[in-house]
């Protein structure tokens, strides 16, 4: 398989990670460390890194497992963003 950089999923996850990093900096101070902002950054990072890590696994089964893990991290990002909007840390 080619580099993870060639995968559309990686490219989108990288852009999402960067947007989450930027937006999380606007959260209140009490959410920065061990709060919603920190969790958002970690979930977005996990999504992107699992895509990259799984890209060159020996089998498609292993790659799928990493993609499933990435998907759960990205589902977490979605939930955190919804919570952040509800808390008015972000606008929709």
PDB file of C-alpha atoms in Angstrom:
ATOM      1  CA  UNK A   1       0.000   0.000   0.000  1.00  0.00           C
ATOM      2  CA  UNK A   2       1.145   3.560  -0.574  1.00  0.00           C
ATOM      3  CA  UNK A   3       1.755   6.169   2.091  1.00  0.00           C
ATOM      4  CA  UNK A   4      -0.982   7.162   4.504  1.00  0.00           C
ATOM      5  CA  UNK A   5      -0.588  10.689   3.107  1.00  0.00           C
ATOM      6  CA  UNK A   6      -2.236   9.493  -0.115  1.00  0.00           C
ATOM      7  CA  UNK A   7      -5.397   8.364   1.665  1.00  0.00           C
ATOM      8  CA  UNK A   8      -8.363  10.757   1.512  1.00  0.00           C
ATOM      9  CA  UNK A   9      -9.360   9.593   5.006  1.00  0.00           C
ATOM     10  CA  UNK A  10      -5.957  10.674   6.362  1.00  0.00           C
ATOM     11  CA  UNK A  11      -6.139  14.030   4.574  1.00  0.00           C
ATOM     12  CA  UNK A  12      -9.596  14.736   6.020  1.00  0.00           C
ATOM     13  CA  UNK A  13      -8.579  13.532   9.480  1.00  0.00           C
ATOM     14  CA  UNK A  14      -5.520  15.779   9.400  1.00  0.00           C
ATOM     15  CA  UNK A  15      -7.642  18.819   8.492  1.00  0.00           C
ATOM     16  CA  UNK A  16     -10.122  17.913  11.224  1.00  0.00           C
ATOM     17  CA  UNK A  17      -7.288  17.564  13.743  1.00  0.00           C
ATOM     18  CA  UNK A  18      -5.944  20.994  12.837  1.00  0.00           C
ATOM     19  CA  UNK A  19      -9.415  22.582  13.119  1.00  0.00           C
ATOM     20  CA  UNK A  20      -9.999  20.893  16.480  1.00  0.00           C
ATOM     21  CA  UNK A  21      -6.626  22.053  17.746  1.00  0.00           C
ATOM     22  CA  UNK A  22      -7.390  25.624  16.734  1.00  0.00           C
ATOM     23  CA  UNK A  23     -10.942  25.677  18.081  1.00  0.00           C
ATOM     24  CA  UNK A  24     -10.074  23.920  21.339  1.00  0.00           C
ATOM     25  CA  UNK A  25      -7.816  26.849  22.220  1.00  0.00           C
ATOM     26  CA  UNK A  26     -10.929  29.028  22.481  1.00  0.00           C
ATOM     27  CA  UNK A  27     -12.529  26.851  25.199  1.00  0.00           C
ATOM     28  CA  UNK A  28     -12.595  28.182  28.772  1.00  0.00           C
ATOM     29  CA  UNK A  29      -9.444  27.715  30.830  1.00  0.00           C
ATOM     30  CA  UNK A  30     -11.049  25.096  33.076  1.00  0.00           C
ATOM     31  CA  UNK A  31     -11.666  22.912  29.989  1.00  0.00           C
ATOM     32  CA  UNK A  32      -8.090  23.089  28.680  1.00  0.00           C
ATOM     33  CA  UNK A  33      -6.328  20.528  30.841  1.00  0.00           C
ATOM     34  CA  UNK A  34      -8.173  17.263  31.463  1.00  0.00           C
ATOM     35  CA  UNK A  35     -11.393  18.813  30.196  1.00  0.00           C
ATOM     36  CA  UNK A  36     -13.365  18.896  26.990  1.00  0.00           C
ATOM     37  CA  UNK A  37     -10.657  20.765  25.033  1.00  0.00           C
ATOM     38  CA  UNK A  38      -8.014  18.221  25.990  1.00  0.00           C
ATOM     39  CA  UNK A  39     -10.336  15.326  25.153  1.00  0.00           C
ATOM     40  CA  UNK A  40     -11.170  16.895  21.780  1.00  0.00           C
ATOM     41  CA  UNK A  41      -7.496  17.206  20.893  1.00  0.00           C
ATOM     42  CA  UNK A  42      -6.752  13.627  21.958  1.00  0.00           C
ATOM     43  CA  UNK A  43      -9.727  12.142  20.078  1.00  0.00           C
ATOM     44  CA  UNK A  44      -8.890  14.047  16.878  1.00  0.00           C
ATOM     45  CA  UNK A  45      -5.255  12.997  17.201  1.00  0.00           C
ATOM     46  CA  UNK A  46      -6.282   9.372  17.720  1.00  0.00           C
ATOM     47  CA  UNK A  47      -8.423   9.405  14.599  1.00  0.00           C
ATOM     48  CA  UNK A  48      -5.626  10.655  12.387  1.00  0.00           C
ATOM     49  CA  UNK A  49      -2.890   8.521  13.934  1.00  0.00           C
ATOM     50  CA  UNK A  50      -4.850   5.283  13.727  1.00  0.00           C
ATOM     51  CA  UNK A  51      -5.416   5.824  10.005  1.00  0.00           C
ATOM     52  CA  UNK A  52      -1.696   6.418   9.527  1.00  0.00           C
ATOM     53  CA  UNK A  53      -0.655   3.499  11.708  1.00  0.00           C
ATOM     54  CA  UNK A  54      -2.989   1.053  10.053  1.00  0.00           C
ATOM     55  CA  UNK A  55      -2.076   2.021   6.509  1.00  0.00           C
ATOM     56  CA  UNK A  56       0.890  -0.300   6.130  1.00  0.00           C
ATOM     57  CA  UNK A  57      -0.205  -3.213   8.252  1.00  0.00           C
ATOM     58  CA  UNK A  58       0.466  -6.613   6.764  1.00  0.00           C
ATOM     59  CA  UNK A  59      -3.162  -7.583   6.252  1.00  0.00           C
ATOM     60  CA  UNK A  60      -6.403  -5.898   5.297  1.00  0.00           C
ATOM     61  CA  UNK A  61      -7.878  -7.287   8.505  1.00  0.00           C
ATOM     62  CA  UNK A  62      -5.306  -5.392  10.585  1.00  0.00           C
ATOM     63  CA  UNK A  63      -5.879  -2.239   8.527  1.00  0.00           C
ATOM     64  CA  UNK A  64      -9.655  -2.514   9.074  1.00  0.00           C
ATOM     65  CA  UNK A  65      -9.099  -2.848  12.812  1.00  0.00           C
ATOM     66  CA  UNK A  66      -7.139   0.415  12.865  1.00  0.00           C
ATOM     67  CA  UNK A  67      -9.790   2.102  10.731  1.00  0.00           C
ATOM     68  CA  UNK A  68     -12.468   0.961  13.171  1.00  0.00           C
ATOM     69  CA  UNK A  69     -10.469   2.444  16.028  1.00  0.00           C
ATOM     70  CA  UNK A  70     -10.046   5.669  14.058  1.00  0.00           C
ATOM     71  CA  UNK A  71     -13.791   5.756  13.447  1.00  0.00           C
ATOM     72  CA  UNK A  72     -14.568   5.450  17.151  1.00  0.00           C
ATOM     73  CA  UNK A  73     -12.175   8.328  17.868  1.00  0.00           C
ATOM     74  CA  UNK A  74     -13.839  10.423  15.182  1.00  0.00           C
ATOM     75  CA  UNK A  75     -17.284   9.572  16.605  1.00  0.00           C
ATOM     76  CA  UNK A  76     -15.955  10.864  19.916  1.00  0.00           C
ATOM     77  CA  UNK A  77     -14.864  14.092  18.200  1.00  0.00           C
ATOM     78  CA  UNK A  78     -18.382  14.502  16.854  1.00  0.00           C
ATOM     79  CA  UNK A  79     -19.915  14.010  20.300  1.00  0.00           C
ATOM     80  CA  UNK A  80     -17.459  16.432  21.920  1.00  0.00           C
ATOM     81  CA  UNK A  81     -18.202  19.076  19.297  1.00  0.00           C
ATOM     82  CA  UNK A  82     -21.923  18.688  19.986  1.00  0.00           C
ATOM     83  CA  UNK A  83     -21.324  19.078  23.719  1.00  0.00           C
ATOM     84  CA  UNK A  84     -19.095  22.097  23.107  1.00  0.00           C
ATOM     85  CA  UNK A  85     -21.821  23.716  21.015  1.00  0.00           C
ATOM     86  CA  UNK A  86     -24.433  22.984  23.678  1.00  0.00           C
ATOM     87  CA  UNK A  87     -22.139  24.556  26.285  1.00  0.00           C
ATOM     88  CA  UNK A  88     -21.683  27.528  23.942  1.00  0.00           C
ATOM     89  CA  UNK A  89     -17.923  27.037  23.699  1.00  0.00           C
ATOM     90  CA  UNK A  90     -18.417  26.847  19.921  1.00  0.00           C
ATOM     91  CA  UNK A  91     -21.079  28.034  17.557  1.00  0.00           C
ATOM     92  CA  UNK A  92     -22.643  25.634  15.126  1.00  0.00           C
TER      93      UNK A  92
END
